[in-house]
Amino acid sequence: MQEQDDWVATWSDSTISKLKQVIKKTLVENEYLDNVRATKLNPVWIHPILENAIRQKGDEIALSAFNCFS
């Protein structure tokens, strides 16, 4: 990210490290990662009622974020 954004490029290594730590901790707490050393996100599942509401609204493109590809 530092190569892509001039403002981010000004951040110190300790700031980047702390952000990574906080993001990983948040992902673990919300069960998107099994632990802080995990390298693969867990699948995100949505309730069928919500899936149907998204489909009825015509927003099928959003469903791929929830592993709904059919």
CSV table of C-alpha atoms in Angstrom, one decimal, residues 6-61:
chain,number,residue,atom,x,y,z
A,6,ASP,CA,1.8,9.0,-1.0
A,7,TRP,CA,0.2,9.7,2.3
A,8,VAL,CA,0.5,6.0,3.4
A,9,ALA,CA,4.2,6.2,2.3
A,10,THR,CA,4.8,8.7,5.1
A,11,TRP,CA,3.7,6.3,7.8
A,12,SER,CA,6.4,4.7,10.0
A,13,ASP,CA,7.1,1.0,10.0
A,14,SER,CA,5.7,0.9,13.5
A,15,THR,CA,2.4,2.4,12.4
A,16,ILE,CA,2.1,-0.1,9.6
A,17,SER,CA,3.0,-2.9,12.0
A,18,LYS,CA,0.4,-1.8,14.6
A,19,LEU,CA,-2.3,-1.5,11.9
A,20,LYS,CA,-1.6,-5.0,10.8
A,21,GLN,CA,-1.8,-6.2,14.3
A,22,VAL,CA,-5.1,-4.5,15.0
A,23,ILE,CA,-6.7,-5.6,11.7
A,24,LYS,CA,-5.7,-9.3,12.3
A,25,LYS,CA,-7.0,-9.1,15.9
A,26,THR,CA,-10.3,-7.8,14.7
A,27,LEU,CA,-10.5,-10.5,12.0
A,28,VAL,CA,-9.8,-13.2,14.6
A,29,GLU,CA,-12.4,-11.8,17.1
A,30,ASN,CA,-15.0,-11.8,14.4
A,31,GLU,CA,-14.0,-15.3,13.2
A,32,TYR,CA,-12.9,-14.3,9.7
A,33,LEU,CA,-9.5,-15.8,10.6
A,34,ASP,CA,-8.9,-18.8,12.8
A,35,ASN,CA,-5.9,-17.2,14.5
A,36,VAL,CA,-3.5,-14.3,14.0
A,37,ARG,CA,-1.1,-16.5,12.0
A,38,ALA,CA,-3.8,-17.7,9.6
A,39,THR,CA,-3.2,-16.8,5.9
A,40,LYS,CA,-6.7,-17.7,4.6
A,41,LEU,CA,-10.0,-16.0,5.4
A,42,ASN,CA,-12.9,-18.2,6.6
A,43,PRO,CA,-16.0,-18.2,4.3
A,44,VAL,CA,-18.6,-15.7,5.0
A,45,TRP,CA,-22.1,-17.1,5.1
A,46,ILE,CA,-25.4,-15.1,5.0
A,47,HIS,CA,-28.9,-16.1,6.1
A,48,PRO,CA,-31.1,-17.3,3.2
A,49,ILE,CA,-33.6,-14.6,4.0
A,50,LEU,CA,-30.9,-11.9,3.5
A,51,GLU,CA,-29.7,-13.7,0.3
A,52,ASN,CA,-33.2,-13.7,-1.1
A,53,ALA,CA,-33.7,-10.0,-0.3
A,54,ILE,CA,-30.5,-9.1,-2.1
A,55,ARG,CA,-31.6,-11.1,-5.1
A,56,GLN,CA,-35.1,-9.5,-5.1
A,57,LYS,CA,-33.4,-6.1,-5.0
A,58,GLY,CA,-31.3,-7.0,-8.1
A,59,ASP,CA,-28.0,-6.8,-6.3
A,60,GLU,CA,-26.7,-10.3,-7.2
A,61,ILE,CA,-23.2,-8.9,-7.8
